[in-house]
mmCIF file of C-alpha atoms in Angstrom:
data_model
loop_
_atom_site.group_PDB
_atom_site.id
_atom_site.type_symbol
_atom_site.label_atom_id
_atom_site.label_comp_id
_atom_site.label_asym_id
_atom_site.label_seq_id
_atom_site.Cartn_x
_atom_site.Cartn_y
_atom_site.Cartn_z
ATOM 1 C CA UNK A 95 57.178 31.950 109.966
ATOM 2 C CA UNK A 96 57.616 31.560 106.213
ATOM 3 C CA UNK A 97 60.557 33.977 106.181
ATOM 4 C CA UNK A 98 62.229 32.175 109.080
ATOM 5 C CA UNK A 99 61.745 28.794 107.414
ATOM 6 C CA UNK A 100 63.158 30.057 104.124
ATOM 7 C CA UNK A 101 66.119 31.598 105.916
ATOM 8 C CA UNK A 102 66.820 28.333 107.699
ATOM 9 C CA UNK A 103 66.535 26.371 104.459
ATOM 10 C CA UNK A 104 68.847 28.784 102.667
ATOM 11 C CA UNK A 105 71.388 28.496 105.465
ATOM 12 C CA UNK A 106 71.285 24.706 105.219
ATOM 13 C CA UNK A 107 71.613 24.773 101.440
ATOM 14 C CA UNK A 108 74.522 27.168 100.985
ATOM 15 C CA UNK A 109 75.184 28.916 104.302
ATOM 16 C CA UNK A 110 78.509 27.124 104.698
ATOM 17 C CA UNK A 111 79.823 27.779 101.194
ATOM 18 C CA UNK A 112 83.080 29.725 101.398
ATOM 19 C CA UNK A 113 82.782 32.295 98.617
ATOM 20 C CA UNK A 114 86.308 33.513 99.348
ATOM 21 C CA UNK A 115 87.716 30.402 97.684
ATOM 22 C CA UNK A 116 88.198 30.848 93.919
ATOM 23 C CA UNK A 117 85.631 28.937 91.896
ATOM 24 C CA UNK A 118 83.110 28.455 94.709
ATOM 25 C CA UNK A 119 80.803 31.237 93.610
ATOM 26 C CA UNK A 120 79.951 34.758 94.678
ATOM 27 C CA UNK A 121 79.587 38.009 92.783
ATOM 28 C CA UNK A 122 82.955 37.805 91.029
ATOM 29 C CA UNK A 123 82.210 34.302 89.780
ATOM 30 C CA UNK A 124 78.718 35.383 88.738
ATOM 31 C CA UNK A 125 80.128 38.260 86.661
ATOM 32 C CA UNK A 126 82.730 36.106 84.896
ATOM 33 C CA UNK A 127 80.517 35.730 81.808
ATOM 34 C CA UNK A 128 78.408 38.556 80.360
ATOM 35 C CA UNK A 129 74.657 37.853 80.560
ATOM 36 C CA UNK A 130 74.286 37.957 76.769
ATOM 37 C CA UNK A 131 77.072 35.409 76.249
ATOM 38 C CA UNK A 132 75.593 33.147 78.917
ATOM 39 C CA UNK A 133 72.158 33.372 77.276
ATOM 40 C CA UNK A 134 73.480 32.586 73.773
ATOM 41 C CA UNK A 135 75.520 29.630 75.026
ATOM 42 C CA UNK A 136 72.513 28.308 76.920
ATOM 43 C CA UNK A 137 70.176 28.506 73.918
ATOM 44 C CA UNK A 138 72.672 26.792 71.602
ATOM 45 C CA UNK A 139 73.643 24.125 74.141
ATOM 46 C CA UNK A 140 70.032 23.308 75.022
ATOM 47 C CA UNK A 141 69.121 23.058 71.330
ATOM 48 C CA UNK A 142 71.991 20.669 70.553
ATOM 49 C CA UNK A 143 71.283 18.655 73.704
ATOM 50 C CA UNK A 144 67.647 18.259 72.676
ATOM 51 C CA UNK A 145 68.818 16.962 69.294
ATOM 52 C CA UNK A 146 71.088 14.478 71.070
ATOM 53 C CA UNK A 147 68.278 13.249 73.289
ATOM 54 C CA UNK A 148 65.546 13.108 70.636
ATOM 55 C CA UNK A 149 67.747 11.323 68.085
ATOM 56 C CA UNK A 150 68.999 8.816 70.617
ATOM 57 C CA UNK A 151 65.530 8.133 71.992
ATOM 58 C CA UNK A 152 64.029 7.671 68.521
ATOM 59 C CA UNK A 153 66.772 5.265 67.395
ATOM 60 C CA UNK A 154 67.368 3.442 70.662
ATOM 61 C CA UNK A 155 67.481 -0.347 70.557
ATOM 62 C CA UNK A 156 66.347 -2.586 73.392
ATOM 63 C CA UNK A 157 68.567 -5.576 74.217
ATOM 64 C CA UNK A 158 67.272 -9.077 73.787
ATOM 65 C CA UNK A 159 64.863 -10.392 76.393
ATOM 66 C CA UNK A 160 66.631 -12.245 79.181
ATOM 67 C CA UNK A 161 65.218 -14.411 81.931
ATOM 68 C CA UNK A 162 65.822 -12.874 85.339
ATOM 69 C CA UNK A 163 67.307 -15.480 87.657
ATOM 70 C CA UNK A 164 66.515 -14.358 91.190
ATOM 71 C CA UNK A 165 69.436 -15.317 93.370
ATOM 72 C CA UNK A 166 70.564 -13.716 96.597
ATOM 73 C CA UNK A 167 74.206 -12.829 95.953
ATOM 74 C CA UNK A 168 76.534 -11.706 98.716
ATOM 75 C CA UNK A 169 78.475 -9.436 96.364
ATOM 76 C CA UNK A 170 75.387 -7.518 95.337
ATOM 77 C CA UNK A 171 74.324 -7.047 98.947
ATOM 78 C CA UNK A 172 77.792 -5.827 99.929
ATOM 79 C CA UNK A 173 77.839 -3.281 97.109
ATOM 80 C CA UNK A 174 74.332 -2.111 98.004
ATOM 81 C CA UNK A 175 75.320 -1.591 101.645
ATOM 82 C CA UNK A 176 78.512 0.245 100.648
ATOM 83 C CA UNK A 177 76.673 2.562 98.256
ATOM 84 C CA UNK A 178 73.999 3.296 100.860
ATOM 85 C CA UNK A 179 76.612 4.094 103.513
ATOM 86 C CA UNK A 180 78.555 6.359 101.168
ATOM 87 C CA UNK A 181 75.442 8.211 100.050
ATOM 88 C CA UNK A 182 74.346 8.642 103.659
ATOM 89 C CA UNK A 183 77.794 9.870 104.658
ATOM 90 C CA UNK A 184 77.804 12.325 101.758
ATOM 91 C CA UNK A 185 74.452 13.775 102.822
ATOM 92 C CA UNK A 186 75.654 13.939 106.429
ATOM 93 C CA UNK A 187 78.818 15.794 105.416
ATOM 94 C CA UNK A 188 76.862 18.333 103.389
ATOM 95 C CA UNK A 189 74.359 18.891 106.202
ATOM 96 C CA UNK A 190 77.117 19.268 108.787
ATOM 97 C CA UNK A 191 78.919 21.895 106.715
ATOM 98 C CA UNK A 192 75.691 23.605 105.530
ATOM 99 C CA UNK A 193 76.520 22.895 101.884
ATOM 100 C CA UNK A 194 73.598 20.664 100.945
ATOM 101 C CA UNK A 195 73.307 22.423 97.589
ATOM 102 C CA UNK A 196 76.408 20.557 96.414
ATOM 103 C CA UNK A 197 74.394 17.320 96.461
ATOM 104 C CA UNK A 198 73.136 18.424 93.037
ATOM 105 C CA UNK A 199 76.670 18.282 91.663
ATOM 106 C CA UNK A 200 77.460 15.204 89.560
ATOM 107 C CA UNK A 201 81.012 15.551 90.844
ATOM 108 C CA UNK A 202 82.194 17.599 93.804
ATOM 109 C CA UNK A 203 84.976 17.525 96.359
ATOM 110 C CA UNK A 204 85.955 20.131 98.937
ATOM 111 C CA UNK A 205 89.334 20.697 100.469
ATOM 112 C CA UNK A 206 90.523 18.010 102.865
ATOM 113 C CA UNK A 207 91.027 20.741 105.476
ATOM 114 C CA UNK A 208 87.339 21.638 105.449
ATOM 115 C CA UNK A 209 86.044 18.225 106.502
ATOM 116 C CA UNK A 210 87.887 15.007 107.390
ATOM 117 C CA UNK A 211 87.583 12.102 104.936
ATOM 118 C CA UNK A 212 85.782 14.241 102.357
ATOM 119 C CA UNK A 213 88.562 13.745 99.802
ATOM 120 C CA UNK A 214 88.763 10.020 100.597
ATOM 121 C CA UNK A 215 85.022 9.649 100.130
ATOM 122 C CA UNK A 216 85.326 11.437 96.795
ATOM 123 C CA UNK A 217 87.823 8.876 95.487
ATOM 124 C CA UNK A 218 85.880 5.943 96.926
ATOM 125 C CA UNK A 219 82.758 7.121 95.102
ATOM 126 C CA UNK A 220 84.613 7.352 91.802
ATOM 127 C CA UNK A 221 86.113 3.892 92.265
ATOM 128 C CA UNK A 222 82.633 2.525 92.935
ATOM 129 C CA UNK A 223 81.485 4.110 89.662
ATOM 130 C CA UNK A 224 83.761 1.578 87.959
ATOM 131 C CA UNK A 225 83.207 -1.376 90.287
ATOM 132 C CA UNK A 226 79.389 -1.418 90.301
ATOM 133 C CA UNK A 227 78.841 -1.449 86.491
ATOM 134 C CA UNK A 228 81.567 -4.076 86.083
ATOM 135 C CA UNK A 229 79.938 -6.288 88.706
ATOM 136 C CA UNK A 230 76.500 -5.914 87.117
ATOM 137 C CA UNK A 231 77.938 -6.780 83.697
ATOM 138 C CA UNK A 232 79.516 -9.824 85.301
ATOM 139 C CA UNK A 233 76.078 -10.944 86.473
ATOM 140 C CA UNK A 234 74.682 -10.440 82.948
ATOM 141 C CA UNK A 235 71.119 -11.366 82.067
ATOM 142 C CA UNK A 236 69.007 -8.259 82.616
ATOM 143 C CA UNK A 237 72.185 -6.314 83.438
ATOM 144 C CA UNK A 238 73.460 -5.967 79.907
ATOM 145 C CA UNK A 239 74.504 -3.334 77.390
ATOM 146 C CA UNK A 240 73.841 -2.527 73.772
ATOM 147 C CA UNK A 241 76.136 -3.622 70.963
ATOM 148 C CA UNK A 242 79.436 -1.807 70.678
ATOM 149 C CA UNK A 243 78.532 -0.191 67.352
ATOM 150 C CA UNK A 244 75.236 1.120 68.776
ATOM 151 C CA UNK A 245 75.688 4.733 69.919
ATOM 152 C CA UNK A 246 72.040 5.582 70.565
ATOM 153 C CA UNK A 247 72.143 5.015 74.321
ATOM 154 C CA UNK A 248 75.370 7.022 74.667
ATOM 155 C CA UNK A 249 74.045 9.980 72.674
ATOM 156 C CA UNK A 250 70.705 9.962 74.505
ATOM 157 C CA UNK A 251 72.470 9.913 77.892
ATOM 158 C CA UNK A 252 74.783 12.698 76.772
ATOM 159 C CA UNK A 253 71.812 14.848 75.789
ATOM 160 C CA UNK A 254 70.135 14.256 79.153
ATOM 161 C CA UNK A 255 73.344 15.163 81.014
ATOM 162 C CA UNK A 256 73.802 18.388 79.063
ATOM 163 C CA UNK A 257 70.178 19.397 79.626
ATOM 164 C CA UNK A 258 70.635 18.805 83.352
ATOM 165 C CA UNK A 259 73.709 21.055 83.386
ATOM 166 C CA UNK A 260 72.393 23.962 81.344
ATOM 167 C CA UNK A 261 68.846 24.004 82.744
ATOM 168 C CA UNK A 262 68.894 22.655 86.312
ATOM 169 C CA UNK A 263 72.437 23.345 87.522
ATOM 170 C CA UNK A 264 72.799 26.686 85.749
ATOM 171 C CA UNK A 265 69.376 27.859 86.925
ATOM 172 C CA UNK A 266 70.187 27.089 90.562
ATOM 173 C CA UNK A 267 73.709 28.511 90.223
ATOM 174 C CA UNK A 268 72.425 31.824 88.886
ATOM 175 C CA UNK A 269 69.736 32.003 91.577
ATOM 176 C CA UNK A 270 72.023 31.381 94.584
ATOM 177 C CA UNK A 271 75.389 32.451 93.064
ATOM 178 C CA UNK A 272 76.897 29.065 93.904
ATOM 179 C CA UNK A 273 79.147 27.640 91.199
ATOM 180 C CA UNK A 274 77.603 24.201 90.677
ATOM 181 C CA UNK A 275 79.851 22.094 88.460
ATOM 182 C CA UNK A 276 81.524 25.214 87.034
ATOM 183 C CA UNK A 277 78.382 26.586 85.384
ATOM 184 C CA UNK A 278 79.062 30.167 86.577
ATOM 185 C CA UNK A 279 82.850 30.384 86.240
ATOM 186 C CA UNK A 280 85.665 27.954 85.410
ATOM 187 C CA UNK A 281 87.748 26.112 87.957
ATOM 188 C CA UNK A 282 91.163 27.594 88.627
ATOM 189 C CA UNK A 283 92.772 24.439 87.184
ATOM 190 C CA UNK A 284 90.657 24.427 84.005
ATOM 191 C CA UNK A 285 93.006 24.098 80.986
ATOM 192 C CA UNK A 286 90.455 26.062 78.913
ATOM 193 C CA UNK A 287 90.205 28.907 81.414
ATOM 194 C CA UNK A 288 88.699 31.911 79.677
ATOM 195 C CA UNK A 289 85.441 33.267 78.257
ATOM 196 C CA UNK A 290 84.993 30.214 75.999
ATOM 197 C CA UNK A 291 85.500 27.568 78.684
ATOM 198 C CA UNK A 292 81.891 26.345 78.519
ATOM 199 C CA UNK A 293 82.015 25.981 74.741
ATOM 200 C CA UNK A 294 85.228 23.977 75.040
ATOM 201 C CA UNK A 295 83.698 21.833 77.794
ATOM 202 C CA UNK A 296 80.604 21.126 75.717
ATOM 203 C CA UNK A 297 82.738 19.999 72.769
ATOM 204 C CA UNK A 298 85.204 17.775 74.603
ATOM 205 C CA UNK A 299 82.533 16.250 76.836
ATOM 206 C CA UNK A 300 80.421 15.424 73.771
ATOM 207 C CA UNK A 301 83.400 13.455 72.477
ATOM 208 C CA UNK A 302 84.868 11.877 75.580
ATOM 209 C CA UNK A 303 81.737 10.832 77.488
ATOM 210 C CA UNK A 304 80.561 8.365 74.780
ATOM 211 C CA UNK A 305 84.139 7.233 74.068
ATOM 212 C CA UNK A 306 84.867 6.554 77.735
ATOM 213 C CA UNK A 307 81.627 4.597 78.061
ATOM 214 C CA UNK A 308 82.415 2.423 75.047
ATOM 215 C CA UNK A 309 85.997 1.914 76.230
ATOM 216 C CA UNK A 310 84.721 0.680 79.580
ATOM 217 C CA UNK A 311 82.416 -1.790 77.811
ATOM 218 C CA UNK A 312 85.269 -3.091 75.626
ATOM 219 C CA UNK A 313 87.546 -3.610 78.628
ATOM 220 C CA UNK A 314 84.778 -5.266 80.656
ATOM 221 C CA UNK A 315 83.911 -7.617 77.799
ATOM 222 C CA UNK A 316 87.564 -8.622 77.401
ATOM 223 C CA UNK A 317 88.046 -9.505 81.066
ATOM 224 C CA UNK A 318 84.644 -11.177 81.486
ATOM 225 C CA UNK A 319 84.558 -13.234 78.281
ATOM 226 C CA UNK A 320 88.065 -13.557 76.784
ATOM 227 C CA UNK A 321 90.771 -13.208 79.452
ATOM 228 C CA UNK A 322 90.991 -16.747 80.856
ATOM 229 C CA UNK A 323 91.969 -15.916 84.480
ATOM 230 C CA UNK A 324 88.869 -13.703 84.897
ATOM 231 C CA UNK A 325 86.448 -14.936 82.211
ATOM 232 C CA UNK A 326 83.160 -16.224 83.634
ATOM 233 C CA UNK A 327 80.984 -16.548 80.525
ATOM 234 C CA UNK A 328 81.143 -16.782 76.758
ATOM 235 C CA UNK A 329 79.013 -13.712 75.927
ATOM 236 C CA UNK A 330 78.531 -10.509 77.878
ATOM 237 C CA UNK A 331 74.721 -10.636 77.704
ATOM 238 C CA UNK A 332 74.481 -14.133 79.207
ATOM 239 C CA UNK A 333 73.477 -14.619 82.821
ATOM 240 C CA UNK A 334 76.439 -15.854 84.839
ATOM 241 C CA UNK A 335 74.286 -18.364 86.757
ATOM 242 C CA UNK A 336 72.762 -19.806 83.597
ATOM 243 C CA UNK A 337 76.201 -19.952 81.983
ATOM 244 C CA UNK A 338 77.601 -21.806 85.000
ATOM 245 C CA UNK A 339 74.776 -24.348 84.840
ATOM 246 C CA UNK A 340 75.423 -24.963 81.155
ATOM 247 C CA UNK A 341 79.163 -25.308 81.666
ATOM 248 C CA UNK A 342 78.635 -27.844 84.449
ATOM 249 C CA UNK A 343 77.026 -30.222 81.936
ATOM 250 C CA UNK A 344 79.941 -30.078 79.478
ATOM 251 C CA UNK A 345 82.599 -32.816 79.295
ATOM 252 C CA UNK A 346 85.488 -32.205 81.674
ATOM 253 C CA UNK A 347 88.946 -33.610 82.083
ATOM 254 C CA UNK A 348 88.935 -36.344 84.735
ATOM 255 C CA UNK A 349 92.367 -35.257 86.017
ATOM 256 C CA UNK A 350 92.140 -31.469 86.345
ATOM 257 C CA UNK A 351 88.354 -30.992 85.913
ATOM 258 C CA UNK A 352 88.757 -28.339 83.210
ATOM 259 C CA UNK A 353 86.541 -28.043 80.175
ATOM 260 C CA UNK A 354 89.485 -28.697 77.869
ATOM 261 C CA UNK A 355 91.041 -32.070 77.123
ATOM 262 C CA UNK A 356 94.339 -30.874 78.562
ATOM 263 C CA UNK A 357 95.374 -34.149 80.198
ATOM 264 C CA UNK A 358 94.136 -36.428 77.436
ATOM 265 C CA UNK A 359 91.572 -38.009 79.725
ATOM 266 C CA UNK A 360 88.134 -36.527 79.075
ATOM 267 C CA UNK A 361 85.268 -37.477 81.313
ATOM 268 C CA UNK A 362 81.793 -37.484 79.741
ATOM 269 C CA UNK A 363 79.222 -35.037 80.962
ATOM 270 C CA UNK A 364 76.550 -36.129 83.381
ATOM 271 C CA UNK A 365 73.294 -36.949 81.603
ATOM 272 C CA UNK A 366 70.525 -34.443 81.949
ATOM 273 C CA UNK A 367 67.419 -35.426 83.972
ATOM 274 C CA UNK A 368 65.259 -35.425 80.836
ATOM 275 C CA UNK A 369 67.608 -37.752 79.029
ATOM 276 C CA UNK A 370 67.792 -40.065 82.031
ATOM 277 C CA UNK A 371 64.007 -40.250 82.324
ATOM 278 C CA UNK A 372 63.466 -41.029 78.632
ATOM 279 C CA UNK A 373 62.713 -44.764 77.939
ATOM 280 C CA UNK A 374 65.350 -46.754 76.125
ATOM 281 C CA UNK A 375 64.502 -47.628 72.497
ATOM 282 C CA UNK A 376 63.198 -51.173 71.880
ATOM 283 C CA UNK A 377 65.726 -53.534 70.230
ATOM 284 C CA UNK A 378 65.220 -54.257 66.537
ATOM 285 C CA UNK A 379 63.796 -57.764 65.754
ATOM 286 C CA UNK A 380 66.345 -60.339 64.615
ATOM 287 C CA UNK A 381 66.076 -61.462 60.948
ATOM 288 C CA UNK A 382 64.451 -64.884 60.303
ATOM 289 C CA UNK A 383 67.015 -67.688 59.563
ATOM 290 C CA UNK A 384 67.190 -69.021 56.001
ATOM 291 C CA UNK A 385 65.769 -72.572 55.330
ATOM 292 C CA UNK A 386 68.300 -75.382 55.064
ATOM 293 C CA UNK A 387 68.807 -76.884 51.647
ATOM 294 C CA UNK A 388 69.932 -76.221 48.185
ATOM 295 C CA UNK A 389 69.141 -73.049 46.392
ATOM 296 C CA UNK A 390 69.157 -70.604 49.204
ATOM 297 C CA UNK A 391 65.769 -69.285 48.058
ATOM 298 C CA UNK A 392 63.814 -71.169 50.768
ATOM 299 C CA UNK A 393 62.745 -74.077 48.471
ATOM 300 C CA UNK A 394 64.090 -77.624 48.392
ATOM 301 C CA UNK A 395 65.531 -78.839 45.061
ATOM 302 C CA UNK A 396 64.306 -82.072 43.543
ATOM 303 C CA UNK A 397 66.658 -85.048 43.144
ATOM 304 C CA UNK A 398 66.590 -87.643 40.391
#
């Protein structure tokens, strides 16, 4: 029973993998790197990745405390439903083709001839990788980022990603001879194709992953806080609901209802409830009138 169950599980995991396709795996892909070279690269990469993770974790800074404003937003629900449907479809595709092992891949796409809409789902997932963080940054509050000059989170995440590749993905790839994320052999389109392709990948990914993350944050901050047609708040860390409530109490133009005095006719802001409930100050007492008569000092002068 155990052997039958293991055989069925193995068939579900990688029974549908076509090892005849270059870069998918198999004995030729497994033998691409000598065992000694693979071992040395793994030891060095894991050591550097641990340094990345430990340094980032020890220096990491936590953003300022923000009040979570619980509000049921239609956009967040739509994105949640879309992500759930895509993840479910991805699992269904892998089960149908008996390639469930590729679920472990951070990034994977098969040929469009192998399964309909697999390539389309691949691009939709990558587009959602840009849409979801941008939408969460738009909400702000608890969905915030570190300062642009703070690289601790980026380096810590990079170390975790590299450890996942060289320990988890490589271990499973060597065990089942399936090329998960090119850990056994390079892709046929790899510009660094050759025995040093993993060293080149480790170097350029260590540079471009943090840079791409920071570039995304810079672009998101520009469109959310500075570009007038799309700006919704003054600072990226502010909650968009709280910012909208504050902006509603600012003076607006009576003609176009903007916050600027563009039409030369500014309308005062509505008083806050606390200010309206405060009692009006008592009027100051009027000064006593001066006594009639001569000297102006309050005394009557004598006459001869």
